[in-house]
CSV table of C-alpha atoms and ligand atoms in Angstrom, one decimal:
chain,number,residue,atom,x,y,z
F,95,UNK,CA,73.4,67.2,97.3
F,96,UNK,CA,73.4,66.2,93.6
F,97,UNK,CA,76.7,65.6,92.4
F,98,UNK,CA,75.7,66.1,88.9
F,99,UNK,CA,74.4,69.6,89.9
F,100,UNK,CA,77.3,71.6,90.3
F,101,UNK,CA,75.1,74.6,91.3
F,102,UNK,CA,74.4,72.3,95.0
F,103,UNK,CA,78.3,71.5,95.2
F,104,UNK,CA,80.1,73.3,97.9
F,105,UNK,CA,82.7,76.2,96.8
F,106,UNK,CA,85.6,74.2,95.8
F,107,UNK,CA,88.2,77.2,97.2
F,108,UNK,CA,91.6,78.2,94.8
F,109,UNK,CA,93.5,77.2,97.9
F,110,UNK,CA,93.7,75.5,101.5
F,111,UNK,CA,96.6,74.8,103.9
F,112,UNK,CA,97.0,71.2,104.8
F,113,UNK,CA,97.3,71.3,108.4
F,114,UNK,CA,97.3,67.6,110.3
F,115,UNK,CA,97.2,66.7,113.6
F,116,UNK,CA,101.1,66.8,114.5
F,117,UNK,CA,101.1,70.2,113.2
F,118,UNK,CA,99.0,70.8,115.9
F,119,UNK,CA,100.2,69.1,118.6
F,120,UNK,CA,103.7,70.1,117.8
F,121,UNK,CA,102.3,74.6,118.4
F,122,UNK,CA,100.7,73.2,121.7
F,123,UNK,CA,103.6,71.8,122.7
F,124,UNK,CA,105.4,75.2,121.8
F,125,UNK,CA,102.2,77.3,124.3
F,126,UNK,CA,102.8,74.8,127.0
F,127,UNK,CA,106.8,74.9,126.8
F,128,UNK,CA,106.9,78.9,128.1
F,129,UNK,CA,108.8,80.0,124.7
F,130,UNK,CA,106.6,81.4,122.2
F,131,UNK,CA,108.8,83.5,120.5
F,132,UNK,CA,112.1,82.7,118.4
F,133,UNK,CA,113.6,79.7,120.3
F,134,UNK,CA,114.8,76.2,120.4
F,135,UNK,CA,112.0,75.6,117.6
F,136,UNK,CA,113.3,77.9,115.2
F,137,UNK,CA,116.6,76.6,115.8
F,138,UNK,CA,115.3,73.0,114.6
F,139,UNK,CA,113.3,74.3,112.0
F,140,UNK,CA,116.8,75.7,110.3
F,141,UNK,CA,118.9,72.6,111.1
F,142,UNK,CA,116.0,70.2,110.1
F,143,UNK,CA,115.6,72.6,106.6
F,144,UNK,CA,119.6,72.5,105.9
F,145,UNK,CA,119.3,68.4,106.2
F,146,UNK,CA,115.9,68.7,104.1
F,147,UNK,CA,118.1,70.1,101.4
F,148,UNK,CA,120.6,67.6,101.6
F,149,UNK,CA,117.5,64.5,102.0
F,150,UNK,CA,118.6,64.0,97.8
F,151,UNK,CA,122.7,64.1,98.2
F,152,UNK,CA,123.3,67.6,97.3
F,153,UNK,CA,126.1,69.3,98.5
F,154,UNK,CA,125.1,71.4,101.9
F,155,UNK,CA,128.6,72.0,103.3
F,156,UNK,CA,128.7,75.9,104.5
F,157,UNK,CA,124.7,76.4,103.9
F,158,UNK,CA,123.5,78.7,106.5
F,159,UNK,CA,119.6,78.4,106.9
F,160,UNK,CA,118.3,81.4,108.3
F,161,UNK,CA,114.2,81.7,109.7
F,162,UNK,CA,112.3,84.8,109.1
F,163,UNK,CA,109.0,85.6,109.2
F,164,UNK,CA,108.3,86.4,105.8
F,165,UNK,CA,110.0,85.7,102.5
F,166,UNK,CA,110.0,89.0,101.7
F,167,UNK,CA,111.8,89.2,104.8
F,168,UNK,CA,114.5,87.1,103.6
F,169,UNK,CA,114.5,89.0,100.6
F,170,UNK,CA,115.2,92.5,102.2
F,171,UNK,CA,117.7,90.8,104.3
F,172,UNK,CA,119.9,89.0,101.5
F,173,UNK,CA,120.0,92.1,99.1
F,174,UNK,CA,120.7,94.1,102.4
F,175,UNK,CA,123.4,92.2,103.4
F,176,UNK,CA,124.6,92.0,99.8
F,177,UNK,CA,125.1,95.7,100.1
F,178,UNK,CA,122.7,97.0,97.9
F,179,UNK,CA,121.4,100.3,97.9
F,180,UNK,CA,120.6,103.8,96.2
F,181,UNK,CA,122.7,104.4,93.2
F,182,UNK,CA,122.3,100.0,92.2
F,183,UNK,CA,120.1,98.2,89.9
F,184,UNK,CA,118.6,94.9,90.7
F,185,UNK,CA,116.9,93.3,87.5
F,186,UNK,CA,113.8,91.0,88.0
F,187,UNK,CA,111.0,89.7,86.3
F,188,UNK,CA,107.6,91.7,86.1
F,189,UNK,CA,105.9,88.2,85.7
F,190,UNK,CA,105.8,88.5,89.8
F,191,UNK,CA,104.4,89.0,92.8
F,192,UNK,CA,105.4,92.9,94.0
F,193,UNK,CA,106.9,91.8,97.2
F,194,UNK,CA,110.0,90.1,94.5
F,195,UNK,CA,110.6,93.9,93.8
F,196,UNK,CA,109.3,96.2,96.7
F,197,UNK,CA,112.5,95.2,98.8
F,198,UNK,CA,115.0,96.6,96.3
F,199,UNK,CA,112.9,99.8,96.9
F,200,UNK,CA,113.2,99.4,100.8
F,201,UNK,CA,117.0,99.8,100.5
F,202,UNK,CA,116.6,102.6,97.6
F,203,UNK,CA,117.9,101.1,95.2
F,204,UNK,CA,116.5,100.7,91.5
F,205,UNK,CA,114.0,97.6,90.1
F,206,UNK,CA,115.1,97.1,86.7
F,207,UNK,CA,112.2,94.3,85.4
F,208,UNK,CA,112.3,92.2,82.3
F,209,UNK,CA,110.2,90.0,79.9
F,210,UNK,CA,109.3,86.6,80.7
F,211,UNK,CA,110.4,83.3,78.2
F,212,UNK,CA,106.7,82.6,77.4
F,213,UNK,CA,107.3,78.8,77.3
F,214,UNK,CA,108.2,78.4,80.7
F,215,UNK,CA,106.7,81.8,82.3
F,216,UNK,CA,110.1,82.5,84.2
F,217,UNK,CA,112.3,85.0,83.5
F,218,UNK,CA,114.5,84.9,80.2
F,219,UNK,CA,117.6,84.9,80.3
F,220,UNK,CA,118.7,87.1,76.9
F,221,UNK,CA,116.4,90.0,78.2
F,222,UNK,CA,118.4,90.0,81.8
F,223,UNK,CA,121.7,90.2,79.9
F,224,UNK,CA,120.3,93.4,77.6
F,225,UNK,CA,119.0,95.2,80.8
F,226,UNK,CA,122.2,95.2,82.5
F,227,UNK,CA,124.1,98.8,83.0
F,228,UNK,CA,127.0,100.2,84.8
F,229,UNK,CA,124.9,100.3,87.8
F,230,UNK,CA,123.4,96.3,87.8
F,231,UNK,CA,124.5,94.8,90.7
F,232,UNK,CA,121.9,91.6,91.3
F,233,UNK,CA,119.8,89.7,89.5
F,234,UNK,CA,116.7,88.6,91.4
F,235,UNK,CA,115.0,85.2,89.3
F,236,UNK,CA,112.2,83.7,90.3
F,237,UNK,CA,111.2,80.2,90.1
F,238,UNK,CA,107.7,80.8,89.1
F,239,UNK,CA,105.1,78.3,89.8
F,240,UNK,CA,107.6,76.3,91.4
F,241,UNK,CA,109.5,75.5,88.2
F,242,UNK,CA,112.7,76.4,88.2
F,243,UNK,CA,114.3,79.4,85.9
F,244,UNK,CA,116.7,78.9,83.9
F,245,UNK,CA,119.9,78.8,86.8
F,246,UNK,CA,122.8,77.8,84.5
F,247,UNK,CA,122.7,80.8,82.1
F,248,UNK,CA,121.4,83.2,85.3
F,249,UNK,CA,124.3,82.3,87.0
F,250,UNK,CA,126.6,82.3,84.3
F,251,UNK,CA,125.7,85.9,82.9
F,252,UNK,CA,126.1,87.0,86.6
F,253,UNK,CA,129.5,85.2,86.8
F,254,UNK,CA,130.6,87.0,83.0
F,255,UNK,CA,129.4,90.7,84.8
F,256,UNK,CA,130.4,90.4,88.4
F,257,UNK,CA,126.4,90.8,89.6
F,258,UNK,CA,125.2,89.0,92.3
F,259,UNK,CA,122.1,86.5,92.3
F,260,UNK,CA,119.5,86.6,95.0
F,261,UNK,CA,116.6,83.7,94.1
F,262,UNK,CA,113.1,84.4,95.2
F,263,UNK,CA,112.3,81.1,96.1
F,264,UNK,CA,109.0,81.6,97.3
F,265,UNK,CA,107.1,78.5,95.4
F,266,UNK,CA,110.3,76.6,94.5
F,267,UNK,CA,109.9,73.8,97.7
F,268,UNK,CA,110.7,71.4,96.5
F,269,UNK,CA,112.6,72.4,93.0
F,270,UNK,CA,115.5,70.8,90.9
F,271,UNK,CA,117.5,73.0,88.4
F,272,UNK,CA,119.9,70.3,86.5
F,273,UNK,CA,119.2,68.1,89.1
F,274,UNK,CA,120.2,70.0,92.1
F,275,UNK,CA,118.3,71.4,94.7
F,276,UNK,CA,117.0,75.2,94.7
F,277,UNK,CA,118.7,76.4,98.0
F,278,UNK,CA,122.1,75.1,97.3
F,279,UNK,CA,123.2,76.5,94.1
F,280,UNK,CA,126.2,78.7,93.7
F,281,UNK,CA,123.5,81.8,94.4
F,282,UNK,CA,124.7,84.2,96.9
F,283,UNK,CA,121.1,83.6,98.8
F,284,UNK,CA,118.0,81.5,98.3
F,285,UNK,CA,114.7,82.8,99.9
F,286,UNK,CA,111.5,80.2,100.9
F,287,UNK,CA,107.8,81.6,101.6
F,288,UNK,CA,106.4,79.1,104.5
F,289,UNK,CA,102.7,82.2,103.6
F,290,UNK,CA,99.4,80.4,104.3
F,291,UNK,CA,99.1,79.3,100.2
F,292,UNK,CA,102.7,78.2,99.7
F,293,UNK,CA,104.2,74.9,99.1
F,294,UNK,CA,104.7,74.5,103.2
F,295,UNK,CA,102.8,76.8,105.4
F,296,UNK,CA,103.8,78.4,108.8
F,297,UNK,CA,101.3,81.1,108.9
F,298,UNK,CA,103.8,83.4,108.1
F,299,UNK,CA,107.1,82.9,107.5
F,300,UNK,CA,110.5,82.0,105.3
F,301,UNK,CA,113.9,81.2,105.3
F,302,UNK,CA,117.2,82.8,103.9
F,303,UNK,CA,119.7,79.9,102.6
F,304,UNK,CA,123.5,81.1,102.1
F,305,UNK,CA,126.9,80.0,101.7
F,306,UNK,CA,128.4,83.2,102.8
F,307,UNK,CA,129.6,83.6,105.9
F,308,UNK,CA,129.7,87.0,105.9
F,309,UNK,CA,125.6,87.3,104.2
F,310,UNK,CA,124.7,84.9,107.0
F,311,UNK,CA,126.6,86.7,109.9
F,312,UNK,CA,125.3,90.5,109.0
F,313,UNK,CA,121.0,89.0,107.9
F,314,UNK,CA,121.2,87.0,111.8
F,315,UNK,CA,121.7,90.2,113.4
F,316,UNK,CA,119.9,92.4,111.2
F,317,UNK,CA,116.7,90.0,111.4
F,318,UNK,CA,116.3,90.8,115.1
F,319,UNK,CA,116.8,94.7,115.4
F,320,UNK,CA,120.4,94.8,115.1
F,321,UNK,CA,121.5,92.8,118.1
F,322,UNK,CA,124.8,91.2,117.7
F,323,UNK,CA,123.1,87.9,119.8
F,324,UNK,CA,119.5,86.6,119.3
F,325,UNK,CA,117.4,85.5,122.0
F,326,UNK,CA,118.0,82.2,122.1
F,327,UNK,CA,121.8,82.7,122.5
F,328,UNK,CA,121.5,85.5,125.0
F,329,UNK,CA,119.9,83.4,127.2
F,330,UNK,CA,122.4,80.3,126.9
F,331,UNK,CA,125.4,81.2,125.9
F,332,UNK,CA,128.3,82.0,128.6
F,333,UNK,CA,128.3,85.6,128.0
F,334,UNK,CA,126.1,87.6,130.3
F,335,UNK,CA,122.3,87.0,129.5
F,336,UNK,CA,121.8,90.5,129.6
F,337,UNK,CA,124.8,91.6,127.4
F,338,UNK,CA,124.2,92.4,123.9
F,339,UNK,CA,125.2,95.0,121.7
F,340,UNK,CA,123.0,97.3,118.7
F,341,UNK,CA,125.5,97.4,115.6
F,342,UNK,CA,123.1,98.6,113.1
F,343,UNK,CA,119.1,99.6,112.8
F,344,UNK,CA,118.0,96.5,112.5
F,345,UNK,CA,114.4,95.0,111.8
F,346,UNK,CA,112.0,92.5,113.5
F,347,UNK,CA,112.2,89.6,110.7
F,348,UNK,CA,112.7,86.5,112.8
F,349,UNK,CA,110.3,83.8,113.0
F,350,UNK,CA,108.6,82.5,116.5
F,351,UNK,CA,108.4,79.2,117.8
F,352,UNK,CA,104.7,78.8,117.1
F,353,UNK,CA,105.2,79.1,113.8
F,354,UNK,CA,108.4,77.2,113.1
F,355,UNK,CA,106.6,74.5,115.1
F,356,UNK,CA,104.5,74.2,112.5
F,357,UNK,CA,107.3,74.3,109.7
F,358,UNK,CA,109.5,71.3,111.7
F,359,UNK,CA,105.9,69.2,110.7
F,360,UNK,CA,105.4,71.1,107.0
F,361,UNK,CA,108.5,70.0,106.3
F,362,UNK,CA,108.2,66.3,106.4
F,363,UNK,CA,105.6,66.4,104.5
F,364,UNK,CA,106.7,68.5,101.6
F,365,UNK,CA,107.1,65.9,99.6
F,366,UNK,CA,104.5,64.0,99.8
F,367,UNK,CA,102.6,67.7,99.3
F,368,UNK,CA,104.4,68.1,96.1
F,369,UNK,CA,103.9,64.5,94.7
F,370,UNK,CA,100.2,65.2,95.2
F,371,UNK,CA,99.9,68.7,93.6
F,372,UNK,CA,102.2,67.1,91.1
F,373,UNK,CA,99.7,64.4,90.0
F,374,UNK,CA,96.7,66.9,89.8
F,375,UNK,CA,98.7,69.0,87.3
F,376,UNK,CA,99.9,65.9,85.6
F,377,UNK,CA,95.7,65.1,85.3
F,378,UNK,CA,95.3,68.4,84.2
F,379,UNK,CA,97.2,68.6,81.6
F,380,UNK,CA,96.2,65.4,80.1
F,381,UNK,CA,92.4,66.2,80.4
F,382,UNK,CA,92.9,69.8,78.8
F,383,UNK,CA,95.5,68.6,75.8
F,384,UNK,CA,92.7,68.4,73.1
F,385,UNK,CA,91.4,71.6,74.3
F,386,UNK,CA,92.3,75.4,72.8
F,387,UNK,CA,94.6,76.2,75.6
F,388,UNK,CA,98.4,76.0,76.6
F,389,UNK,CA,98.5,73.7,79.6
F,390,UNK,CA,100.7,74.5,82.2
F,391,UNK,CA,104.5,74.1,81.0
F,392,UNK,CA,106.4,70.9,83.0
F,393,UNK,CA,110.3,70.4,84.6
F,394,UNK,CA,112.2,68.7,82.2
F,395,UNK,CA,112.2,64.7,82.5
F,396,UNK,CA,114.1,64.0,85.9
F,397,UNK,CA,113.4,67.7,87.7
F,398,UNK,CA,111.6,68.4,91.0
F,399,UNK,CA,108.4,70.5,89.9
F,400,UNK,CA,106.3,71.4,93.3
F,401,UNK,CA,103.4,72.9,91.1
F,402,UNK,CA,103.0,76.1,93.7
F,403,UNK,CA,100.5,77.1,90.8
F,404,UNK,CA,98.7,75.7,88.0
F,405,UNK,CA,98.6,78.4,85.2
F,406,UNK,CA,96.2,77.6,82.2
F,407,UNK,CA,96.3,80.1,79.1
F,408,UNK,CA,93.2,80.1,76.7
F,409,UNK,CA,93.8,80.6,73.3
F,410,UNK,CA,92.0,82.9,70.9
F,411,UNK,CA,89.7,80.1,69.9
F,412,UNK,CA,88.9,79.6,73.3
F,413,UNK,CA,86.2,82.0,71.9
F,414,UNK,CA,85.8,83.1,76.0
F,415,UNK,CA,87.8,86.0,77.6
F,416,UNK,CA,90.2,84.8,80.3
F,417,UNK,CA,87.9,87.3,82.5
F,418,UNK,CA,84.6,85.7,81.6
F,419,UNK,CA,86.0,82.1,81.8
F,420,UNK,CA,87.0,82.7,85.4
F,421,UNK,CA,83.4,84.5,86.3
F,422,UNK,CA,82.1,81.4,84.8
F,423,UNK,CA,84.2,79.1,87.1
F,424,UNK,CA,83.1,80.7,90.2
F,425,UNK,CA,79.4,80.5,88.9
F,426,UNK,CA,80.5,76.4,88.9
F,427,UNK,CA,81.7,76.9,92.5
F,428,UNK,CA,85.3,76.6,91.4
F,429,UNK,CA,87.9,79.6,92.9
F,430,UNK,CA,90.9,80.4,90.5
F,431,UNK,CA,92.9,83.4,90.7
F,432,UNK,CA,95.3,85.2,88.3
F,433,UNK,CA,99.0,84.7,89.6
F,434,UNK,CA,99.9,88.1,88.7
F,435,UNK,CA,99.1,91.0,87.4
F,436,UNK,CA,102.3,91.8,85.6
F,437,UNK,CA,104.6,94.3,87.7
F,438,UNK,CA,104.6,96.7,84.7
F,439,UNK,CA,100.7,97.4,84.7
F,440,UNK,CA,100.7,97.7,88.4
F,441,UNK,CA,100.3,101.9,88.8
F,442,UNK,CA,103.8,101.8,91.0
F,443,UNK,CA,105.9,100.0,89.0
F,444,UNK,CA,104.4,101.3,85.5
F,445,UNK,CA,104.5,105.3,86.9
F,446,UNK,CA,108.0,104.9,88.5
F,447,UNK,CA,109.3,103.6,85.4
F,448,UNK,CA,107.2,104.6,82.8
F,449,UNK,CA,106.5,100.8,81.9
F,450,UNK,CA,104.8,100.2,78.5
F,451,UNK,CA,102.9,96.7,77.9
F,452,UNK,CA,104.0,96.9,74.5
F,453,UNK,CA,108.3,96.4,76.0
F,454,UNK,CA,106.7,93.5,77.9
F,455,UNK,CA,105.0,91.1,75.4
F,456,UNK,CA,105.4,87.9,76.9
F,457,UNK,CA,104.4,88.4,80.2
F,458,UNK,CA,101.9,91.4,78.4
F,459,UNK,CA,100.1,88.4,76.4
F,460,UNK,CA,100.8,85.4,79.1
F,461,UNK,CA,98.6,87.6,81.5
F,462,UNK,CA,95.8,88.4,79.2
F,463,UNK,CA,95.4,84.7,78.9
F,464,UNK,CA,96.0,82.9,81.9
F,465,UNK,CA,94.2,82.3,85.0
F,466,UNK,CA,94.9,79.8,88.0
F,467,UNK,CA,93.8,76.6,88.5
F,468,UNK,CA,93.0,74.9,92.5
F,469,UNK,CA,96.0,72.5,93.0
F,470,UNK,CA,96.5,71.6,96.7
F,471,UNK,CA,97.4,68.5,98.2
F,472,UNK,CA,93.7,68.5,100.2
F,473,UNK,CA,91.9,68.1,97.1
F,474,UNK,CA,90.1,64.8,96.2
F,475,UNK,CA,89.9,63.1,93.4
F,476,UNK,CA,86.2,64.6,93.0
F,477,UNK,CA,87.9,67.9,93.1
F,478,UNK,CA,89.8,67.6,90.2
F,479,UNK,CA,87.3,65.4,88.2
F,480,UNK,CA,85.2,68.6,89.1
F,481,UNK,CA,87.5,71.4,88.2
F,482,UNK,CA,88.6,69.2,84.6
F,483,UNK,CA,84.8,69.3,83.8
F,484,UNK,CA,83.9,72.6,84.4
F,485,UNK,CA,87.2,73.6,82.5
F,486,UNK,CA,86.1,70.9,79.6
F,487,UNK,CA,82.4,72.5,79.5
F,488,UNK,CA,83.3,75.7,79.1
F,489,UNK,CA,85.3,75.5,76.0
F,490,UNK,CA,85.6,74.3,72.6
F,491,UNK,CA,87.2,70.7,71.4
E,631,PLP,C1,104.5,84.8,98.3
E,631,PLP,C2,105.6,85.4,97.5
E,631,PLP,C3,106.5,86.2,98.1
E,631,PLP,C4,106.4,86.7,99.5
E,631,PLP,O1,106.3,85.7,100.4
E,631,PLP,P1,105.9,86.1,101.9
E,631,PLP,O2,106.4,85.0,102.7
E,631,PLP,O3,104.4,86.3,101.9
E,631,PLP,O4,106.6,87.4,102.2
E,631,PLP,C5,107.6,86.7,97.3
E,631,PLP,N1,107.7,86.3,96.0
E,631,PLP,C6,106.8,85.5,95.4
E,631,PLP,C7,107.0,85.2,94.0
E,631,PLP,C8,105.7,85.1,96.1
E,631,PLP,O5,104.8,84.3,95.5
């Protein structure tokens, strides 16, 4: 292997868990203990992610941490609970990944999605306030990348109309908004993805944050079929094991044990993922300032920034299309991705809506430029030296 060849390099791949050895040892220990399924683990994982909240100060009082086995999961559950349904409008961003908007569909209720701010790539706040109608009832931001929207102005245009605020959280571990914790703002619900490329991995999984009692109450019985107890309480509590009662048509969200074995490890070590991830996209962006893109926008001085993604945009005298730049990437053995196709071009969304690039120009021109850089905390320092030269070689100074 010549490390000045990059054609004998291994594939570097656009993303990798980082599973260690108590991981590991923590999911045998869940096969050997006889409960597999949602169990004393789970209930762990949520107590141990409510005092990971708090690990900074913030207020936790009242949080209700609830595991599921998917984000979008969570998401169903909290715009469920919330009440939504046909007739409402949720407004999101079409900067997103579809599962942000497939669960207002799920209850039949209406996606409303808006333009991006393109300094930041999250949703802007001026085009939420024009979008709202008699029938808004949420607004669904996400935190995109990891960095986190813009919370005072959602949460005070929500406040002004009455609308609820449901935040897909699914990069946003760990994320400050004016120095507070993402998961214990004055939201109605917060929703984690623990998916295989996220910030923490179970596998699968994700977890519902809420101050209301009433949210919390109704998503813990409609994220295991309905059943007024879950199976962990059935079998411990002083009611009858047997005894439980359907209430609704519930679904099969919760998370099992192997998994949130896996999270009560990820967890610990979230931090330390971010601070890694967080000083690959600090090289990035100093490697790539001289060069004709737009490096990928940072917190503010003081803020949490996870760095779920690295998003580079190539500028017209780039004089390579973002297409041809990433073909050329993986002919270096680099993976990148594109994180997303906007919401609006997707035949779905743009059909059920009749979506025109031209009302989305933001996200419309943000997507035509960017791609997805490899930033995960098992990358070496060759890894990035490699990726900064390939990127470096390919364009213009
Ligand atoms: C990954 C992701 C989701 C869904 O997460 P799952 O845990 O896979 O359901 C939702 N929203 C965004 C923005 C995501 O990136």
């Amino acid at each position: 292997m010549n490390p000045n060849d990059p054609s004998t390099l291994p594939f570097l791949p656009f993303a990798l868990p980082e599973i260690g050895e108590d991981d590991i040892a923590e999911v045998v220990d869940t096969l050997r203990s006889g409960w597999i399924t949602t169990g004393p683990k789970a209930k762990r994982f949520e107590a141990d992610f409510k005092a990971w909240l708090g690990d900074a100060g913030d207020d936790t009082e009242g949080l209700h941490c609830i595991a599921v086995n998917s984000a979008t999961a969570g998401l169903h559950l909290a715009l469920e609970a919330l009440g939504i349904g046909p007739g409402d409008e949720v407004i999101t961003t079409t900067h997103t990944f579809t599962a942000t908007a497939e669960v207002v569909r799920y209850l039949g209720a209406d996606v409303v999605l808006v333009d991006i701010d393109p300094a930041t790539l999250n949703i802007a706040p001026a085009q939420i306030e024009a979008a709202i109608t008699p029938r808004t009832r949420a607004i669904l931001p996400v935190h995109y990348a990891g960095l986190a929207a813009d919370m005072p102005a959602i949460l005070d245009i929500a406040q002004r109309h009455g609308l609820k605020v449901v935040e897909d959280a699914a990069h946003a571990l760990p994320t400050t908004s004016s120095g507070r914790r993402i998961g214990t703002l004055a939201s109605d619900a917060t929703v984690f993805s623990f998916y295989a490329n996220k910030t923490i991995t179970t596998g699968e999984g994700g977890m519902l944050v809420t101050r209301d009692p009433a949210l919390a109450k109704r998503a813990q019985i409609m994220r295991l079929h309905g059943m007024s107890r879950d199976a962990f309480d059935r079998f411990t509590a002083t009611v009858p094991s047997w005894y439980y009662e359907i209430v609704a048509p519930g679904y099969k969200y919760n998370l099992t044990d192997i998994a949130a074995a896996l999270g009560i490890h990820q967890l610990k070590k979230a931090h330390a993922f971010a601070q890694h991830r967080a000083a690959i996209a600090a090289r990035y962006n100093a490697a790539f300032a001289d060069l004709p893109v737009i490096t990928a926008p940072e917190a503010p001085a003081g803020e949490l920034h996870p760095w779920h993604l690295y998003v580079l945009r190539l500028l017209p005298e780039a004089g390579i299309t973002r297409d041809t730049f990433i073909e050329r990437l993986f002919a270096l053995g680099i993976g990148c991705s594109v994180h997303y196709i906007p919401l609006h071009l997707q035949p779905y969304w743009r059909d059920r809506y009749q979506l025109r690039a031209q009302d989305f120009p933001a996200s419309q021109h943000a997507f035509e430029q960017m791609l997805s850089l490899p930033v995960y905390s098992r990358m070496g320092q060759a890894d990035v030296d490699r990726v900064i030269a390939a990127v470096r070689g390919l364009l213009p100074r």
